[in-house]
Every structure is written in structure tokens, then in C-alpha cells.
Short mmCIF file of C-alpha atoms in Angstrom, two decimals:
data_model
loop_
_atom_site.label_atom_id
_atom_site.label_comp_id
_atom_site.label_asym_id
_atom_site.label_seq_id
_atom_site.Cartn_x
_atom_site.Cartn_y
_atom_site.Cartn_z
CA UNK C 1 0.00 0.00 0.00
CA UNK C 2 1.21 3.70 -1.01
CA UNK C 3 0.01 6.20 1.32
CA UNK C 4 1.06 10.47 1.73
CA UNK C 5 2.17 11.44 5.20
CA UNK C 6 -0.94 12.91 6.26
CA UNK C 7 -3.70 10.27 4.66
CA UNK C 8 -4.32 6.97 5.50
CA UNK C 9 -2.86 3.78 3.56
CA UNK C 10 -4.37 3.22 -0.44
CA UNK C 11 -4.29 0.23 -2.46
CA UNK C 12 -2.56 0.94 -5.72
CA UNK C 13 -5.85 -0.13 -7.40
CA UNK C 14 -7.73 1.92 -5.48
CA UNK C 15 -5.07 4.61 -6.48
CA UNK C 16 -5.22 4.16 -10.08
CA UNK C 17 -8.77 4.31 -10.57
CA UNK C 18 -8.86 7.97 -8.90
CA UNK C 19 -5.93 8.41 -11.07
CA UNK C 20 -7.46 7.53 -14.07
CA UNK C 21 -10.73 9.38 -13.01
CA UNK C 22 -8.78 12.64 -12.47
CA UNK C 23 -6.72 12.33 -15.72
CA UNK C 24 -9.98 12.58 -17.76
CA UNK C 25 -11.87 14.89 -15.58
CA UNK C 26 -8.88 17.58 -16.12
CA UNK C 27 -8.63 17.07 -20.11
CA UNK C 28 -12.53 16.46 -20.29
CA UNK C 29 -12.91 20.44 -20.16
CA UNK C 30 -10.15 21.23 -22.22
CA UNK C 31 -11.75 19.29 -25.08
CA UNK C 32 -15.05 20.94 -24.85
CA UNK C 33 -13.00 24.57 -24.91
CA UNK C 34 -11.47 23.29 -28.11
CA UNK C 35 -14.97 22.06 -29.87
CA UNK C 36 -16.38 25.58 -28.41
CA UNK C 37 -14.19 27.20 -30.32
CA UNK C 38 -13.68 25.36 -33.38
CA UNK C 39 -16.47 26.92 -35.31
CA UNK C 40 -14.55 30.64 -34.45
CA UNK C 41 -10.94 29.10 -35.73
CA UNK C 42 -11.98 28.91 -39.53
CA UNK C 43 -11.49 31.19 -42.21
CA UNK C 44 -14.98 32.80 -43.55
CA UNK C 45 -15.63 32.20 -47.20
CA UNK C 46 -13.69 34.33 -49.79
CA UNK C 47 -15.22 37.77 -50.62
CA UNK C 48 -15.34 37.43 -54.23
CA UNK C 49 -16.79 33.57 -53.44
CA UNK C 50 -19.49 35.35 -51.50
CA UNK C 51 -20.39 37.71 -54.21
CA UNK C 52 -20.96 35.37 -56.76
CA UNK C 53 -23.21 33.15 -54.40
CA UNK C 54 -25.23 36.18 -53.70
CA UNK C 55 -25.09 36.88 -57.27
CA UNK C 56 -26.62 33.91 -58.36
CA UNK C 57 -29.66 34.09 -55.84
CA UNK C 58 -30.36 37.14 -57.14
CA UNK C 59 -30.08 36.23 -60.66
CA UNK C 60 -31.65 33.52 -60.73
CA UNK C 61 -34.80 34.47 -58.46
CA UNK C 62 -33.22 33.03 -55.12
CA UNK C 63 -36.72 33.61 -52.63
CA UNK C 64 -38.17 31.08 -55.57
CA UNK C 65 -35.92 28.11 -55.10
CA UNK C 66 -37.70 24.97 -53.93
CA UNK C 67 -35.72 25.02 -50.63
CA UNK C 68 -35.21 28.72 -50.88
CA UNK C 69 -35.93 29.22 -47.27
CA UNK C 70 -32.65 27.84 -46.12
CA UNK C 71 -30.47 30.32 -47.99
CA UNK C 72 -32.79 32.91 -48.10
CA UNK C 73 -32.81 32.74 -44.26
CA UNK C 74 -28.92 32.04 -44.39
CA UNK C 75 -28.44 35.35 -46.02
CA UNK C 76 -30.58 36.97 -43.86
CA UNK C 77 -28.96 36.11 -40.77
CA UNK C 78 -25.78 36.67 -42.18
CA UNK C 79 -24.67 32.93 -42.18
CA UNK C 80 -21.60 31.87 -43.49
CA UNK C 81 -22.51 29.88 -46.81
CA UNK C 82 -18.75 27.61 -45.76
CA UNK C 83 -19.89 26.97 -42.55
CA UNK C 84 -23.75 26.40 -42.68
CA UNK C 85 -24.35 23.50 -44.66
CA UNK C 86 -28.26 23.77 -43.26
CA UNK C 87 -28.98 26.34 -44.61
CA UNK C 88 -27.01 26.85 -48.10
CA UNK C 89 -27.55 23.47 -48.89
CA UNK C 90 -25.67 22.19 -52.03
CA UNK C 91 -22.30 24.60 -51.36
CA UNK C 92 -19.23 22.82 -50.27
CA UNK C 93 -15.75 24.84 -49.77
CA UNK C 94 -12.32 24.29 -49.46
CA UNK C 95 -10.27 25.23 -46.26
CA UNK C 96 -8.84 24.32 -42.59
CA UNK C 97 -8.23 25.72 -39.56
CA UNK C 98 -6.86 29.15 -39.44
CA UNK C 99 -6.35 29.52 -42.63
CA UNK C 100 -6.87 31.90 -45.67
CA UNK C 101 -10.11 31.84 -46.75
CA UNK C 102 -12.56 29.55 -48.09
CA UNK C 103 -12.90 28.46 -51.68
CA UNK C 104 -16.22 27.14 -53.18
CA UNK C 105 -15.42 24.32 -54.67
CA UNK C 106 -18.89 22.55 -55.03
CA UNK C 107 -22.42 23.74 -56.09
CA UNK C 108 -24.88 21.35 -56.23
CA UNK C 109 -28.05 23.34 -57.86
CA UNK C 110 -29.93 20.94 -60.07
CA UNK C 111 -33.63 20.49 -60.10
CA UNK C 112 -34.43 23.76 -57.38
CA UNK C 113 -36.43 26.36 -59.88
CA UNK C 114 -33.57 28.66 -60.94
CA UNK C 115 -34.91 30.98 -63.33
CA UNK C 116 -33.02 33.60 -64.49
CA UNK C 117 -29.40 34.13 -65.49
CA UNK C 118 -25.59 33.10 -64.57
CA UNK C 119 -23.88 35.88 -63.18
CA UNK C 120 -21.08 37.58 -64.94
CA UNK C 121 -18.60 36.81 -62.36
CA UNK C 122 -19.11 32.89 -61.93
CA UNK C 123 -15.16 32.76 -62.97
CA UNK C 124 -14.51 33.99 -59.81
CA UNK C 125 -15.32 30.76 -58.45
CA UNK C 126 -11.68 29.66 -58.98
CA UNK C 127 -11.82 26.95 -56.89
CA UNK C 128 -14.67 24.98 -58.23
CA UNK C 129 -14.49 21.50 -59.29
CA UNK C 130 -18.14 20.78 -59.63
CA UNK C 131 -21.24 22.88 -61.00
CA UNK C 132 -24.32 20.98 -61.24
CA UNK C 133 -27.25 23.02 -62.07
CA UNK C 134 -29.05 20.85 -64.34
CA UNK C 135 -33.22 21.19 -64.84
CA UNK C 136 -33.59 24.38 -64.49
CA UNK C 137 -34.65 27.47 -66.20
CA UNK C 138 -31.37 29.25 -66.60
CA UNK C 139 -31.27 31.38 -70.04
CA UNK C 140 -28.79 33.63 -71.74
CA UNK C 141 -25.18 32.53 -72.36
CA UNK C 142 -22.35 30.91 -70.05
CA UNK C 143 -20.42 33.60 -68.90
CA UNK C 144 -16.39 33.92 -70.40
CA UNK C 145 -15.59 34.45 -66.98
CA UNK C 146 -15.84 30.97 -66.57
CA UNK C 147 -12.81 30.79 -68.26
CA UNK C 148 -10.28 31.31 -64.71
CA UNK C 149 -12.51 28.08 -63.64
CA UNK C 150 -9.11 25.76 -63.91
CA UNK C 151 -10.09 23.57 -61.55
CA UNK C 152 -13.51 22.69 -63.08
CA UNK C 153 -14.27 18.60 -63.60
CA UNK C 154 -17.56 18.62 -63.87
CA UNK C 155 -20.03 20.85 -65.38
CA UNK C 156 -23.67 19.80 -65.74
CA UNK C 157 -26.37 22.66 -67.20
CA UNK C 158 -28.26 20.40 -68.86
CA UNK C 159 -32.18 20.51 -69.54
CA UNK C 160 -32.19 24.76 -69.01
CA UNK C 161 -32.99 27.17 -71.77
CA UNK C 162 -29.37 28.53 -72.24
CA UNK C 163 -28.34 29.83 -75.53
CA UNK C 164 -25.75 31.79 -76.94
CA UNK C 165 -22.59 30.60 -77.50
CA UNK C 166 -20.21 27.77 -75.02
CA UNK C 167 -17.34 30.51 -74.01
CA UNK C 168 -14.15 28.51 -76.37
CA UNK C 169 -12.05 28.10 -73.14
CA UNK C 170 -14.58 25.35 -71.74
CA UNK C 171 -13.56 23.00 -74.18
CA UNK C 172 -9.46 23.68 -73.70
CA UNK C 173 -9.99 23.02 -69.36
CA UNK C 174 -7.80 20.36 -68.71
CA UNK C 175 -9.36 18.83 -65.62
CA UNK C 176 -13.05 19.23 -67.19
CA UNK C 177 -13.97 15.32 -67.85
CA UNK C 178 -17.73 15.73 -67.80
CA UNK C 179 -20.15 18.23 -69.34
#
């Protein structure tokens, strides 16, 4: 038996157990602190990723959409469309802890009632691998901006009412392997 000066005798078990016990109760808190803040510790979406999202709600008659409510109420709270999958459902970004910001790198629109047009700035969205916006009613032409897209795999704008003519970058994107 171990025992301190001033306490009575302990069985090591005995000992070990509190031991144990204390060892989580003391990082127990510390890894609630860190989950508390997690959400503060990453980088907000880009600026010019933000404008094109807001863009294309606007555009594209946004209070419309078939689950408008969750972006529409996104934007209105001032939600970041990177962190708050709930509400701008069908965005998906780039990024880690602490660092620069954000890149969209997903949108997922197909089938949700846009009507209107692409914004000229989609290009901005340098980041983006994947644009699905299939069955809508998206008219007018693909913007050239889409032309800084490098990243672009898969584009899907299928079954809209676009016209005009496909900017001649889209077919010279090297990492495009489905349109």
C-alpha cells in the first residue's frame, strides 16, 4: 500500500482508478474549450466567393428556389454559406483551420427552380471542381468568366434554356472530364 504522510494507507488499485478518473476529468474540459471554439478558428468564405453566391440568388430568383428558405434565411442572418451547410444546402468549400479563406469548390443546384441568369462573375469561383445546375430554367449565355474556372471537372447545365454561345475556353480546361 502507497500512502502520503498525512492520509491513510491506499491500495494501488484503489489509487489508479482515482488516477485515471482525475486524468480525464482535467482534459474532459479542455476538449469541450477546443470544440467551443472550433467553429470561431476557420477562415470565412472568400469575398469574391461570396459575391458570386449572392449573385446567383439574385439572378436567378433566389426567394423562388424549392428550398429557398434555407439560404434565403442564411443570407438573412448573415450565415456563413462555408460553414452552414443547413442552410445553403448544395455549397461545399475548401479550407482548414486558421487559414486563408474559403474556396467554393462545389455547387450542387440541379432540379431547385432557378430561373433567371448566370452571373457575370461565376469565374470567380476559382476553386470549383463541380457545377451541377441541371433542370432548371437558366437562359442567356455561359459567362467567359468561366474561363479562370481551372479547376472545373464537372459541369452539368443540362435541360435549361441557355443559348448563346459555349465561351471557347470550356472546351481547352484540362481537368473538365464531364459536361
Amino acid at each position: 500500500s502507497f500512502r502520503w504522510a498525512d492520509e491513510e494507507a491506499v491500495d494501488p488499485a484503489s489509487m489508479q482508478r482515482n488516477l485515471s478518473l482525475r486524468g480525464h476529468v482535467l482534459v474532459l474540459p479542455a476538449s469541450c474549450l477546443f470544440l467551443l471554439l472550433l467553429p470561431c478558428c476557420y477562415a470565412p468564405i472568400a469575398p469574391t466567393d461570396r459575391e458570386v453566391l449572392v449573385a446567383i440568388y439574385n439572378l436567378t430568383n433566389g426567394r423562388q428556389w424549392r428550398q429557398s428558405f434555407t439560404w434565403t434565411q442564411g443570407w438573412e442572418l448573415n450565415m456563413d454559406p462555408c460553414d452552414d451547410s443547413d442552410f445553403f444546402k448544395g455549397v461545399a468549400c475548401s479550407g482548414t483551420l486558421l487559414g486563408s479563406d474559403r474556396k467554393v469548390t462545389s455547387l450542387l443546384l440541379a432540379s431547385l427552380g432557378l430561373n433567371g441568369t448566370l452571373p457575370w462573375n461565376l469565374g470567380n469561383l476559382t476553386k470549383l471542381q463541380f457545377l451541377y445546375m441541371t433542370r432548371n430554367a437558366l437562359r442567356g449565355d455561359l459567362p467567359p468568366s468561366m474561363c479562370a474556372m481551372k479547376e472545373l471537372q464537372n459541369l452539368d447545365i443540362a435541360v435549361n434554356a441557355l443559348d448563346g454561345v459555349i465561351p471557347e475556353c470550356v472546351g481547352q480546361m484540362q481537368n473538365l472530364t464531364s459536361v
